Short mmCIF file of C-alpha atoms and ligand atoms in Angstrom, two decimals:
data_model
loop_
_atom_site.label_atom_id
_atom_site.label_comp_id
_atom_site.label_asym_id
_atom_site.label_seq_id
_atom_site.Cartn_x
_atom_site.Cartn_y
_atom_site.Cartn_z
CA UNK Y 22 0.00 0.00 0.00
CA UNK Y 23 1.34 3.46 -0.94
CA UNK Y 24 2.59 5.59 1.92
CA UNK Y 25 0.19 8.41 0.98
CA UNK Y 26 -2.75 5.97 1.38
CA UNK Y 27 -1.45 4.82 4.77
CA UNK Y 28 -1.18 8.49 5.80
CA UNK Y 29 -4.82 9.10 4.79
CA UNK Y 30 -6.02 6.01 6.73
CA UNK Y 31 -4.02 7.08 9.77
CA UNK Y 32 -5.49 10.61 9.71
CA UNK Y 33 -9.01 9.27 9.27
CA UNK Y 34 -8.48 6.89 12.22
CA UNK Y 35 -7.02 9.75 14.28
CA UNK Y 36 -9.98 11.99 13.53
CA UNK Y 37 -12.31 9.66 15.47
CA UNK Y 38 -9.80 9.18 18.29
CA UNK Y 39 -9.90 11.04 21.58
CA UNK Y 40 -6.40 11.00 23.04
CA UNK Y 41 -3.41 9.16 21.59
CA UNK Y 42 -3.18 6.27 19.14
CA UNK Y 43 -0.33 3.79 19.50
CA UNK Y 44 1.36 3.03 16.15
CA UNK Y 45 1.54 -0.69 16.93
CA UNK Y 46 -2.18 -0.93 17.69
CA UNK Y 47 -3.24 1.06 14.65
CA UNK Y 48 -1.00 -1.09 12.42
CA UNK Y 49 -2.76 -4.24 13.71
CA UNK Y 50 -6.14 -2.54 13.36
CA UNK Y 51 -5.49 -1.55 9.73
CA UNK Y 52 -3.82 -4.87 8.90
CA UNK Y 53 -0.52 -3.12 8.11
CA UNK Y 54 3.11 -3.78 9.01
CA UNK Y 55 4.22 -1.54 11.89
CA UNK Y 56 6.98 -0.07 9.68
CA UNK Y 57 4.36 1.15 7.18
CA UNK Y 58 2.68 3.14 9.93
CA UNK Y 59 6.04 4.48 11.14
CA UNK Y 60 6.82 5.64 7.58
CA UNK Y 61 3.48 7.44 7.36
CA UNK Y 62 4.09 9.11 10.75
CA UNK Y 63 7.47 10.44 9.57
CA UNK Y 64 5.99 11.61 6.27
CA UNK Y 65 3.16 13.47 8.06
CA UNK Y 66 5.64 15.03 10.50
CA UNK Y 67 7.55 16.49 7.53
CA UNK Y 68 4.37 18.29 6.40
CA UNK Y 69 4.09 20.47 9.50
CA UNK Y 70 1.89 20.25 12.61
CA UNK Y 71 -0.75 17.82 11.26
CA UNK Y 72 0.12 15.34 14.02
CA UNK Y 73 2.06 15.16 17.26
CA UNK Y 74 4.06 11.92 17.47
CA UNK Y 75 5.98 10.97 20.60
CA UNK Y 76 8.45 8.09 20.28
CA UNK Y 77 8.41 5.42 22.98
CA UNK Y 78 9.81 1.95 23.39
CA UNK Y 79 7.35 -0.85 23.84
CA UNK Y 80 7.57 -4.57 24.40
CA UNK Y 81 5.75 -6.34 21.67
CA UNK Y 82 4.85 -10.00 21.12
CA UNK Y 83 5.74 -11.26 17.66
CA UNK Y 84 5.32 -14.67 16.05
CA UNK Y 85 8.51 -16.50 15.16
CA UNK Y 86 8.75 -17.98 11.68
CA UNK Y 87 7.53 -21.31 13.06
CA UNK Y 88 4.73 -19.47 14.85
CA UNK Y 89 3.65 -17.84 11.58
CA UNK Y 90 3.69 -21.24 9.88
CA UNK Y 91 1.49 -22.75 12.61
CA UNK Y 92 -0.91 -19.78 12.51
CA UNK Y 93 -1.21 -20.53 8.80
CA UNK Y 94 -1.22 -24.37 8.77
CA UNK Y 95 -2.31 -25.35 12.29
CA UNK Y 96 -0.29 -26.82 15.17
CA UNK Y 97 1.77 -30.01 14.76
CA UNK Y 98 -0.55 -31.87 17.18
CA UNK Y 99 -3.64 -30.77 15.24
CA UNK Y 100 -2.04 -31.86 11.96
CA UNK Y 101 -1.12 -35.25 13.48
CA UNK Y 102 -4.74 -35.65 14.79
CA UNK Y 103 -6.14 -34.81 11.32
CA UNK Y 104 -3.83 -37.38 9.68
CA UNK Y 105 -5.15 -40.38 11.73
CA UNK Y 106 -7.88 -42.34 9.86
CA UNK Y 107 -10.79 -44.02 11.68
CA UNK Y 108 -8.96 -47.41 11.57
CA UNK Y 109 -5.90 -45.89 13.21
CA UNK Y 110 -2.32 -45.67 11.85
CA UNK Y 111 0.89 -47.64 12.43
CA UNK Y 112 3.07 -45.61 14.82
CA UNK Y 113 6.18 -45.77 12.60
CA UNK Y 114 4.16 -44.46 9.65
CA UNK Y 115 2.83 -41.53 11.71
CA UNK Y 116 6.29 -40.65 13.05
CA UNK Y 117 7.57 -40.30 9.47
CA UNK Y 118 5.04 -37.55 8.74
CA UNK Y 119 6.49 -33.96 8.70
CA UNK Y 120 4.78 -33.06 12.02
CA UNK Y 121 4.90 -36.62 13.33
CA UNK Y 122 7.43 -36.55 16.12
CA UNK Y 123 6.52 -33.11 17.60
CA UNK Y 124 2.78 -33.50 17.08
CA UNK Y 125 2.53 -37.07 18.49
CA UNK Y 126 3.75 -36.22 22.01
CA UNK Y 127 1.60 -33.05 22.24
CA UNK Y 128 -1.50 -34.87 20.94
CA UNK Y 129 -0.91 -37.67 23.50
CA UNK Y 130 -0.49 -35.14 26.35
CA UNK Y 131 -3.71 -33.42 25.15
CA UNK Y 132 -5.34 -36.92 25.32
CA UNK Y 133 -6.47 -36.51 21.70
CA UNK Y 134 -4.95 -39.88 20.70
CA UNK Y 135 -3.92 -43.21 22.25
CA UNK Y 136 -1.21 -45.78 21.45
CA UNK Y 137 -2.12 -49.52 21.28
CA UNK Y 138 1.24 -51.30 21.64
CA UNK Y 139 -0.34 -54.79 21.23
CA UNK Y 140 -2.21 -54.08 18.01
CA UNK Y 141 -1.68 -56.71 15.27
CA UNK Y 142 0.89 -55.46 12.82
CA UNK Y 143 2.74 -53.49 15.51
CA UNK Y 144 2.06 -50.40 17.72
CA UNK Y 145 -0.91 -48.48 16.32
CA UNK Y 146 -2.32 -45.00 17.10
CA UNK Y 147 -6.01 -44.21 17.33
CA UNK Y 148 -8.07 -41.05 17.84
CA UNK Y 149 -9.67 -40.76 21.28
CA UNK Y 150 -12.03 -37.91 20.44
CA UNK Y 151 -14.04 -37.02 17.36
CA UNK Y 152 -12.70 -33.50 16.95
CA UNK Y 153 -10.35 -31.09 18.67
CA UNK Y 154 -9.91 -27.31 19.09
CA UNK Y 155 -6.49 -26.13 17.85
CA UNK Y 156 -6.02 -23.61 20.67
CA UNK Y 157 -2.35 -22.99 19.77
CA UNK Y 158 -3.34 -21.80 16.28
CA UNK Y 159 -6.15 -19.68 17.71
CA UNK Y 160 -3.86 -17.95 20.25
CA UNK Y 161 -1.25 -17.22 17.58
CA UNK Y 162 -3.93 -15.71 15.32
CA UNK Y 163 -4.98 -13.41 18.19
CA UNK Y 164 -1.37 -12.17 18.50
CA UNK Y 165 -1.24 -11.63 14.73
CA UNK Y 166 -4.37 -9.47 15.04
CA UNK Y 167 -2.67 -7.33 17.70
CA UNK Y 168 -4.71 -8.91 20.50
CA UNK Y 169 -1.83 -10.43 22.44
CA UNK Y 170 -3.39 -8.86 25.53
CA UNK Y 171 -6.19 -11.43 25.21
CA UNK Y 172 -3.66 -14.08 26.30
CA UNK Y 173 -2.59 -14.34 29.93
CA UNK Y 174 1.10 -14.43 30.87
CA UNK Y 175 1.07 -18.22 31.30
CA UNK Y 176 -0.27 -18.76 27.79
CA UNK Y 177 2.27 -16.34 26.27
CA UNK Y 178 5.17 -17.96 28.11
CA UNK Y 179 3.97 -21.43 27.03
CA UNK Y 180 4.04 -20.31 23.38
CA UNK Y 181 7.41 -18.60 23.98
CA UNK Y 182 8.82 -21.84 25.43
CA UNK Y 183 7.68 -23.66 22.26
CA UNK Y 184 9.57 -20.93 20.27
CA UNK Y 185 6.34 -19.89 18.53
CA UNK Y 186 6.30 -16.43 20.12
CA UNK Y 187 8.99 -13.96 21.05
CA UNK Y 188 8.87 -10.71 23.00
CA UNK Y 189 10.71 -7.88 21.26
CA UNK Y 190 11.34 -4.26 22.23
CA UNK Y 191 10.42 -1.87 19.47
CA UNK Y 192 10.17 1.87 19.02
CA UNK Y 193 6.55 2.90 18.71
CA UNK Y 194 4.84 6.26 18.27
CA UNK Y 195 2.03 7.73 20.40
CA UNK Y 196 0.12 9.81 17.86
CA UNK Y 197 -2.21 12.72 18.58
CA UNK Y 198 -3.91 15.38 16.43
CA UNK Y 199 -1.53 18.27 15.81
CA UNK Y 200 -2.31 21.98 15.93
CA UNK Y 201 -2.77 21.93 12.13
CA UNK Y 202 -4.63 18.61 12.07
CA UNK Y 203 -6.53 17.83 8.88
CA UNK Y 204 -7.61 14.62 7.20
CA UNK Y 205 -6.85 15.85 3.72
CA UNK Y 206 -3.18 15.70 2.94
CA UNK Y 207 -2.29 17.69 -0.14
CA UNK Y 208 0.69 15.90 -1.63
CA UNK Y 209 3.47 18.48 -1.30
CA UNK Y 210 4.93 19.80 -4.53
CA UNK Y 211 8.51 18.79 -5.13
CA UNK Y 212 9.22 21.12 -8.08
CA UNK Y 213 8.48 24.83 -8.61
CA UNK Y 214 7.51 24.94 -12.31
CA UNK Y 215 7.51 27.95 -14.70
CA UNK Y 216 3.72 27.52 -15.01
CA UNK Y 217 3.29 27.89 -11.26
CA UNK Y 218 5.33 31.10 -11.28
CA UNK Y 219 3.61 32.64 -14.32
CA UNK Y 220 0.09 31.71 -13.12
CA UNK Y 221 0.80 32.49 -9.48
CA UNK Y 222 -0.65 29.08 -8.54
CA UNK Y 223 2.40 28.46 -6.35
CA UNK Y 224 0.80 30.68 -3.72
CA UNK Y 225 -1.80 28.04 -2.86
CA UNK Y 226 0.55 25.07 -2.94
CA UNK Y 227 2.54 23.33 -0.20
CA UNK Y 228 6.14 22.52 -1.10
CA UNK Y 229 8.11 19.62 0.31
CA UNK Y 230 10.80 20.92 2.69
CA UNK Y 231 14.18 21.05 0.93
CA UNK Y 232 16.45 18.31 2.29
CA UNK Y 233 19.91 19.85 2.30
CA UNK Y 234 21.34 16.65 3.80
CA UNK Y 235 20.25 14.51 0.85
CA UNK Y 236 23.20 12.97 -0.93
CA UNK Y 237 23.51 13.58 -4.65
CA UNK Y 238 22.97 10.72 -7.06
CA UNK Y 239 26.32 9.07 -7.70
CA UNK Y 240 26.90 9.78 -11.41
CA UNK Y 241 27.49 6.71 -13.46
CA UNK Y 242 30.98 6.73 -14.84
CA UNK Y 243 33.57 4.49 -16.36
CA UNK Y 244 36.10 2.64 -14.19
CA UNK Y 245 39.72 2.04 -14.99
CA UNK Y 246 40.90 -1.57 -14.75
CA UNK Y 247 43.55 -2.07 -12.02
CA UNK Y 248 46.12 -2.93 -14.71
CA UNK Y 249 45.55 0.46 -16.32
CA UNK Y 250 45.79 2.21 -12.96
CA UNK Y 251 49.15 0.56 -12.29
CA UNK Y 252 50.24 1.29 -15.88
CA UNK Y 253 49.55 4.99 -15.23
CA UNK Y 254 51.73 4.87 -12.11
CA UNK Y 255 54.60 3.22 -14.01
CA UNK Y 256 54.19 5.72 -16.86
CA UNK Y 257 54.42 8.56 -14.32
CA UNK Y 258 57.61 7.09 -12.85
CA UNK Y 259 59.25 6.82 -16.29
CA UNK Y 260 58.14 10.33 -17.29
CA UNK Y 261 59.51 11.91 -14.13
CA UNK Y 262 62.78 10.10 -14.84
CA UNK Y 263 62.89 11.79 -18.25
CA UNK Y 264 61.92 8.75 -20.38
CA UNK Y 265 59.89 9.01 -23.60
CA UNK Y 266 57.19 6.46 -24.41
CA UNK Y 267 57.75 4.26 -27.47
CA UNK Y 268 54.95 3.65 -30.02
CA UNK Y 269 53.87 0.08 -29.26
CA UNK Y 270 50.62 -0.02 -31.23
CA UNK Y 271 51.55 -3.08 -33.28
CA UNK Y 272 50.91 -6.45 -31.70
CA UNK Y 273 51.96 -8.14 -34.94
CA UNK Y 274 55.67 -8.07 -35.64
CA UNK Y 275 58.04 -9.77 -38.04
CA UNK Y 276 60.49 -12.35 -36.74
CA UNK Y 277 63.16 -10.04 -38.08
CA UNK Y 278 62.45 -7.21 -35.63
CA UNK Y 279 61.31 -9.53 -32.79
CA UNK Y 280 64.34 -11.87 -32.98
CA UNK Y 281 66.92 -11.37 -35.76
CA UNK Y 282 67.52 -7.66 -35.08
CA UNK Y 283 68.19 -8.65 -31.47
CA UNK Y 284 70.87 -11.12 -32.60
CA UNK Y 285 68.66 -14.02 -31.49
CA UNK Y 286 69.59 -16.99 -33.67
CA UNK Y 287 66.96 -18.55 -35.92
CA UNK Y 288 67.30 -21.95 -34.26
CA UNK Y 289 66.75 -20.50 -30.75
CA UNK Y 290 64.04 -22.52 -28.93
CA UNK Y 291 62.09 -19.32 -28.16
CA UNK Y 292 61.46 -19.04 -31.93
CA UNK Y 293 59.69 -22.38 -31.94
CA UNK Y 294 55.93 -22.60 -32.33
CA UNK Y 295 55.73 -23.99 -28.83
CA UNK Y 296 56.81 -20.60 -27.46
CA UNK Y 297 55.65 -18.16 -30.11
CA UNK Y 298 52.32 -17.46 -31.87
CA UNK Y 299 53.05 -17.27 -35.61
CA UNK Y 300 50.45 -15.80 -38.01
CA UNK Y 301 48.87 -17.69 -40.90
CA UNK Y 302 47.63 -14.58 -42.69
CA UNK Y 303 49.51 -12.42 -43.31
CA UNK Y 304 52.17 -15.08 -42.77
CA UNK Y 305 55.10 -13.05 -44.01
CA UNK Y 306 56.43 -9.50 -43.75
CA UNK Y 307 57.94 -8.14 -46.93
CA UNK Y 308 59.31 -4.71 -46.19
CA UNK Y 309 62.66 -4.37 -44.49
CA UNK Y 310 65.54 -1.89 -44.64
CA UNK Y 311 67.46 -4.21 -46.95
CA UNK Y 312 70.91 -2.77 -46.30
CA UNK Y 313 70.36 -3.26 -42.59
CA UNK Y 314 68.90 -6.71 -43.17
CA UNK Y 315 72.05 -7.71 -45.02
CA UNK Y 316 74.21 -6.59 -42.08
CA UNK Y 317 72.00 -8.61 -39.71
CA UNK Y 318 72.26 -11.64 -41.96
CA UNK Y 319 76.06 -11.31 -42.02
CA UNK Y 320 76.49 -10.88 -38.27
CA UNK Y 321 74.37 -14.01 -37.67
CA UNK Y 322 75.96 -16.21 -40.31
CA UNK Y 323 79.58 -15.04 -40.45
CA UNK Y 324 80.00 -12.71 -37.47
CA UNK Y 325 81.60 -9.28 -37.61
CA UNK Y 326 82.42 -6.35 -35.34
CA UNK Y 327 84.79 -8.65 -33.48
CA UNK Y 328 82.13 -11.36 -33.07
CA UNK Y 329 82.25 -14.81 -34.63
CA UNK Y 330 78.47 -14.81 -35.05
CA UNK Y 331 76.51 -18.07 -34.93
CA UNK Y 332 77.99 -19.60 -38.09
CA UNK Y 333 74.70 -20.83 -39.56
CA UNK Y 334 72.93 -20.36 -42.85
CA UNK Y 335 70.66 -17.41 -42.00
CA UNK Y 336 67.29 -17.53 -43.86
CA UNK Y 337 65.31 -14.47 -44.88
CA UNK Y 338 62.20 -16.67 -45.06
CA UNK Y 339 62.55 -17.33 -41.34
CA UNK Y 340 62.99 -13.61 -40.69
CA UNK Y 341 59.87 -12.80 -42.71
CA UNK Y 342 57.55 -14.92 -40.54
CA UNK Y 343 54.92 -12.75 -38.86
CA UNK Y 344 54.15 -13.36 -35.20
CA UNK Y 345 52.53 -11.85 -32.14
CA UNK Y 346 55.43 -10.04 -30.54
CA UNK Y 347 56.91 -11.95 -27.64
CA UNK Y 348 58.42 -8.85 -26.02
CA UNK Y 349 58.31 -5.09 -26.41
CA UNK Y 350 62.08 -5.29 -26.99
CA UNK Y 351 61.09 -5.64 -30.66
CA UNK Y 352 59.84 -2.06 -30.46
CA UNK Y 353 63.05 -1.01 -28.72
CA UNK Y 354 64.97 -2.52 -31.67
CA UNK Y 355 62.93 -0.46 -34.16
CA UNK Y 356 63.46 2.70 -32.11
CA UNK Y 357 67.20 2.13 -31.78
CA UNK Y 358 67.48 1.49 -35.53
CA UNK Y 359 65.66 4.77 -36.18
CA UNK Y 360 67.98 6.50 -33.72
CA UNK Y 361 70.98 5.16 -35.63
CA UNK Y 362 69.68 6.74 -38.86
CA UNK Y 363 70.17 10.22 -37.43
CA UNK Y 364 73.09 12.19 -38.86
CA UNK Y 365 74.37 12.87 -35.34
CA UNK Y 366 73.73 10.49 -32.45
CA UNK Y 367 71.76 11.87 -29.51
CA UNK Y 368 71.35 10.04 -26.18
CA UNK Y 369 67.81 8.78 -25.48
CA UNK Y 370 65.75 7.28 -22.69
CA UNK Y 371 62.80 5.25 -23.96
CA UNK Y 372 60.09 3.18 -22.23
CA UNK Y 373 57.19 0.97 -23.23
CA UNK Y 374 54.29 -0.69 -21.40
CA UNK Y 375 52.17 -2.94 -23.57
CA UNK Y 376 50.89 -6.41 -24.32
CA UNK Y 377 53.16 -9.25 -25.42
CA UNK Y 378 52.22 -12.83 -26.30
CA UNK Y 379 53.92 -16.14 -25.51
CA UNK Y 380 52.71 -19.62 -26.29
CA UNK Y 381 53.49 -20.92 -22.82
CA UNK Y 382 51.82 -23.28 -20.35
CA UNK Y 383 49.22 -21.46 -18.30
CA UNK Y 384 48.96 -21.46 -14.50
CA UNK Y 385 47.53 -19.33 -11.68
CA UNK Y 386 49.94 -16.48 -12.39
CA UNK Y 387 50.74 -16.92 -16.09
CA UNK Y 388 48.54 -16.53 -19.19
CA UNK Y 389 49.55 -16.64 -22.85
CA UNK Y 390 49.89 -12.88 -22.77
CA UNK Y 391 51.04 -10.23 -20.35
CA UNK Y 392 52.01 -6.55 -20.31
CA UNK Y 393 55.74 -5.99 -20.50
CA UNK Y 394 57.30 -2.89 -19.02
CA UNK Y 395 60.65 -1.98 -20.60
CA UNK Y 396 63.15 0.81 -20.02
CA UNK Y 397 66.01 1.63 -22.43
CA UNK Y 398 68.88 4.13 -22.04
CA UNK Y 399 71.26 4.74 -24.99
CA UNK Y 400 74.34 6.90 -24.60
CA UNK Y 401 78.08 6.81 -24.97
CA UNK Y 402 79.74 4.71 -22.26
CA UNK Y 403 76.63 3.20 -20.61
CA UNK Y 404 77.88 0.53 -18.18
CA UNK Y 405 76.51 -2.16 -15.87
CA UNK Y 406 77.02 0.36 -13.07
CA UNK Y 407 74.69 2.79 -14.83
CA UNK Y 408 72.19 -0.03 -15.26
CA UNK Y 409 72.31 -0.87 -11.55
CA UNK Y 410 71.93 2.80 -10.72
CA UNK Y 411 68.91 3.39 -12.95
CA UNK Y 412 67.32 0.19 -11.61
CA UNK Y 413 67.81 1.32 -8.00
CA UNK Y 414 66.19 4.68 -8.82
CA UNK Y 415 63.32 3.09 -10.77
CA UNK Y 416 62.46 0.47 -8.15
CA UNK Y 417 62.93 3.00 -5.34
CA UNK Y 418 60.05 4.94 -6.84
CA UNK Y 419 58.01 1.73 -6.50
CA UNK Y 420 58.83 1.67 -2.81
CA UNK Y 421 61.42 -1.08 -3.29
CA UNK Y 422 64.73 -0.24 -1.57
CA UNK Y 423 66.50 -3.58 -1.16
CA UNK Y 424 67.65 -4.78 -4.57
CA UNK Y 425 69.99 -7.60 -5.51
CA UNK Y 426 71.38 -8.47 -8.92
CA UNK Y 427 72.06 -12.01 -10.11
CA UNK Y 428 74.00 -12.87 -13.28
CA UNK Y 429 71.68 -14.23 -15.96
CA UNK Y 430 71.53 -14.91 -19.72
CA UNK Y 431 69.55 -13.27 -22.49
CA UNK Y 432 70.26 -13.86 -26.22
CA UNK Y 433 70.39 -10.11 -26.83
CA UNK Y 434 72.15 -8.73 -23.75
CA UNK Y 435 75.57 -9.37 -22.30
CA UNK Y 436 76.05 -9.07 -19.39
CA UNK Y 437 72.54 -9.77 -18.16
CA UNK Y 438 71.13 -9.63 -14.64
CA UNK Y 439 68.02 -10.85 -12.93
CA UNK Y 440 66.75 -8.26 -10.45
CA UNK Y 441 65.56 -9.34 -6.98
CA UNK Y 442 63.85 -7.44 -4.18
CA UNK Y 443 63.37 -8.49 -0.56
CA UNK Y 444 59.63 -9.03 0.04
CA UNK Y 445 58.98 -8.13 3.70
CA UNK Y 446 55.61 -9.91 3.68
CA UNK Y 447 56.91 -13.16 2.22
CA UNK Y 448 60.25 -12.70 4.05
CA UNK Y 449 62.16 -13.79 0.97
CA UNK Y 450 63.88 -12.41 -2.13
CA UNK Y 451 61.53 -12.33 -5.15
CA UNK Y 452 62.39 -11.72 -8.80
CA UNK Y 453 61.16 -8.30 -9.90
CA UNK Y 454 62.62 -8.13 -13.39
CA UNK Y 455 65.41 -8.84 -15.87
CA UNK Y 456 68.00 -6.54 -17.42
CA UNK Y 457 71.20 -6.26 -19.40
CA UNK Y 458 73.44 -4.41 -21.85
CA UNK Y 459 72.44 -4.91 -25.50
CA UNK Y 460 75.12 -6.81 -27.41
CA UNK Y 461 77.29 -5.02 -30.02
CA UNK Y 462 76.10 -7.64 -32.58
CA UNK Y 463 72.66 -6.04 -32.11
CA UNK Y 464 73.65 -2.36 -32.00
CA UNK Y 465 76.44 -2.06 -34.55
CA UNK Y 466 74.55 -3.52 -37.59
CA UNK Y 467 71.93 -0.81 -36.88
CA UNK Y 468 74.58 1.80 -37.47
CA UNK Y 469 74.89 3.14 -33.95
CA UNK Y 470 78.31 4.74 -33.45
CA UNK Y 471 80.95 2.58 -31.72
CA UNK Y 472 81.15 3.64 -28.08
CA UNK Y 473 77.38 3.98 -27.80
CA UNK Y 474 76.04 1.34 -25.46
CA UNK Y 475 72.46 0.66 -24.50
CA UNK Y 476 71.26 -0.59 -21.11
CA UNK Y 477 67.74 -1.97 -20.71
CA UNK Y 478 65.48 -3.76 -18.32
CA UNK Y 479 62.04 -5.34 -18.25
CA UNK Y 480 59.34 -6.56 -15.91
CA UNK Y 481 55.66 -7.40 -16.12
CA UNK Y 482 52.69 -5.19 -15.26
CA UNK Y 483 50.56 -8.06 -13.98
CA UNK Y 484 52.88 -9.13 -11.16
CA UNK Y 485 52.98 -5.74 -9.34
CA UNK Y 486 49.25 -5.28 -10.00
CA UNK Y 487 48.36 -8.64 -8.45
CA UNK Y 488 50.56 -7.84 -5.45
CA UNK Y 489 49.15 -4.31 -5.13
CA UNK Y 490 45.51 -5.45 -5.31
CA UNK Y 491 45.99 -8.72 -3.39
CA UNK Y 492 44.95 -10.88 -6.33
CA UNK Y 493 46.30 -14.45 -6.33
CA UNK Y 494 44.88 -15.83 -9.55
CA UNK Y 495 45.57 -13.99 -12.79
CA UNK Y 496 42.10 -14.99 -14.02
CA UNK Y 497 40.57 -12.73 -11.35
CA UNK Y 498 42.50 -9.84 -12.95
CA UNK Y 499 42.16 -10.46 -16.67
CA UNK Y 500 39.98 -12.61 -18.90
CA UNK Y 501 36.31 -13.43 -19.39
CA UNK Y 502 35.78 -14.53 -15.79
CA UNK Y 503 36.75 -11.17 -14.27
CA UNK Y 504 34.16 -9.86 -11.81
CA UNK Y 505 33.45 -6.35 -13.11
CA UNK Y 506 32.56 -5.25 -9.58
CA UNK Y 507 36.25 -5.77 -8.76
CA UNK Y 508 37.03 -3.18 -11.44
CA UNK Y 509 34.44 -0.75 -10.05
CA UNK Y 510 35.64 -1.25 -6.48
CA UNK Y 511 39.41 -1.28 -7.06
CA UNK Y 512 40.90 1.71 -5.21
CA UNK Y 513 43.30 4.27 -6.67
CA UNK Y 514 46.83 2.92 -7.09
CA UNK Y 515 49.80 4.53 -5.28
CA UNK Y 516 52.90 2.45 -6.00
CA UNK Y 517 55.35 4.29 -3.74
CA UNK Y 518 53.43 3.64 -0.50
O1 LIG V 29 57.76 -8.66 -13.31
C1 LIG V 29 58.28 -9.51 -12.65
N1 LIG V 29 58.21 -9.54 -11.28
C2 LIG V 29 57.73 -8.48 -10.50
C3 LIG V 29 57.80 -7.17 -10.94
C4 LIG V 29 57.40 -6.13 -10.13
C5 LIG V 29 56.89 -6.39 -8.88
O2 LIG V 29 56.49 -5.28 -8.16
C6 LIG V 29 56.41 -5.31 -6.76
C7 LIG V 29 55.27 -4.75 -6.09
C8 LIG V 29 56.52 -3.96 -6.19
C9 LIG V 29 56.83 -7.70 -8.40
C10 LIG V 29 57.25 -8.76 -9.22
N2 LIG V 29 59.03 -10.52 -13.25
C11 LIG V 29 59.27 -10.46 -14.66
C12 LIG V 29 59.65 -11.62 -12.54
C13 LIG V 29 58.78 -12.82 -12.42
O3 LIG V 29 57.43 -12.40 -12.08
C14 LIG V 29 58.68 -13.76 -13.60
O4 LIG V 29 58.19 -14.99 -13.08
C15 LIG V 29 57.76 -13.37 -14.70
N3 LIG V 29 58.38 -12.51 -15.64
C16 LIG V 29 57.75 -12.31 -16.95
C17 LIG V 29 58.24 -13.12 -18.09
O5 LIG V 29 57.73 -14.40 -17.87
C18 LIG V 29 57.49 -15.07 -19.09
C19 LIG V 29 58.19 -11.07 -15.38
C20 LIG V 29 58.07 -10.85 -16.91
C21 LIG V 29 59.26 -10.36 -17.60
C22 LIG V 29 60.50 -10.95 -17.53
C23 LIG V 29 61.57 -10.36 -18.19
C24 LIG V 29 61.40 -9.18 -18.90
C25 LIG V 29 60.14 -8.59 -18.95
C26 LIG V 29 59.08 -9.17 -18.29
C27 LIG V 29 62.49 -8.56 -19.54
C28 LIG V 29 63.38 -8.05 -20.05
C29 LIG V 29 64.50 -7.38 -20.66
C30 LIG V 29 65.78 -7.79 -20.33
C31 LIG V 29 66.82 -7.13 -20.89
C32 LIG V 29 66.62 -6.08 -21.78
C33 LIG V 29 65.32 -5.69 -22.09
C34 LIG V 29 64.25 -6.35 -21.53
#
């Protein structure tokens, strides 16, 4: 029932009342829930002095869920009595009925039924009387009608002991006519319209009091995925360190830029289909800087620049194979090649944060793709010391202060280092990235001046994001099973704290 209708009924009931009306009693009288009456009281109070309502606490008898069920269906003992046919019923059969066990003992103590233990076919139950009065149901119905005062204390406590009735303390209202009492409630206007102003009709209207405490409607908006929030933080760190973002908007790459340009031999296991996603269409790339390609071919097959190379028959067909890039280092290679085409070399600091794809076995923390973060610094005389220094500065901005470096191997960097940080929570050293100095066999065929060295490092975006947002399974972070509410609820990301 609409609140405005409840308000009208309440006012009409109040009109014929001398003295106060108790909200609980009027709710029972009108067949309403007490909360409906309370809502109408509050609504009428907001309209001015129509009513006086004084709040009090009152003890109130309410039916438990089982009590409501019995008021509806009858007591267990009454249901057992109704289920016994004139010829009686085998005791075990009766006890299997839904109300059997509880109803049997009450019906016996009411002397409604008897048990014949010597009956043929086993103990049998018979009615003792023709009909019974279900007093439990009748008392519960009285309480439902707000007439609990018709029951004496003993009866109420009996029903309470059977957990059919409970005594609760609730806030009620004692309602009287107010100084501006009326039974006609003009629904207050909520909007002052241009018509009201021009016609002057606003003069005769009552306006709902303005609620300055009302909260505004939360505007619907988009929500950034945690990965993108963390990406923004990493981007900010690189930018404040003077790095420029590389254009990474090509997921498809040729094997040439993804592997050969990095001096990664064509028979390297990472170039196998088990580790890399190759494309069927377009299967091959056709445009390369051919003079550069020839230098790459030579350094792989014969060596050069002081290197003996890999001494194998390098194949352009292999280099033409298109693939989903396995690292953003392919983009770094393109950028460094472009840098080498300048007339005069200028030092650069580049970074990239984007998706890479690897045909690897999946587990709780690894999917076939992830976001790689990569930093590159090219200048004359870059050393491992510079690399350690830039890594300490970079990770310090992530809040990581204890770093350790472990010698490692990459096909395109020498020396290479795995980067470890001490995880206070796990109380152990965890790998936080990989790094190294790009090999001369990669840089010199590009045309970079001798003496220019390039240091670089990489890590994933997913690992720090999962740690930051306390996510253990990568499938809760990315993929079709992601709970979008997690995206809405994920807080702002501050990596340094
Ligand atoms: O991200 C990784 N770990 C990590 C990073 C940050 C972090 O943040 C903490 C909250 C502050 C926590 C952990 N790793 C690299 C290490 C491991 O997670 C590793 O198991 C997974 N690695 C990925 C590759 O796995 C197939 C992470 C990914 C990775 C590894 C190497 C590179 C990039 C990404 C690289 C490189 C590179 C090397 C030399 C020159 C240029 C690029």
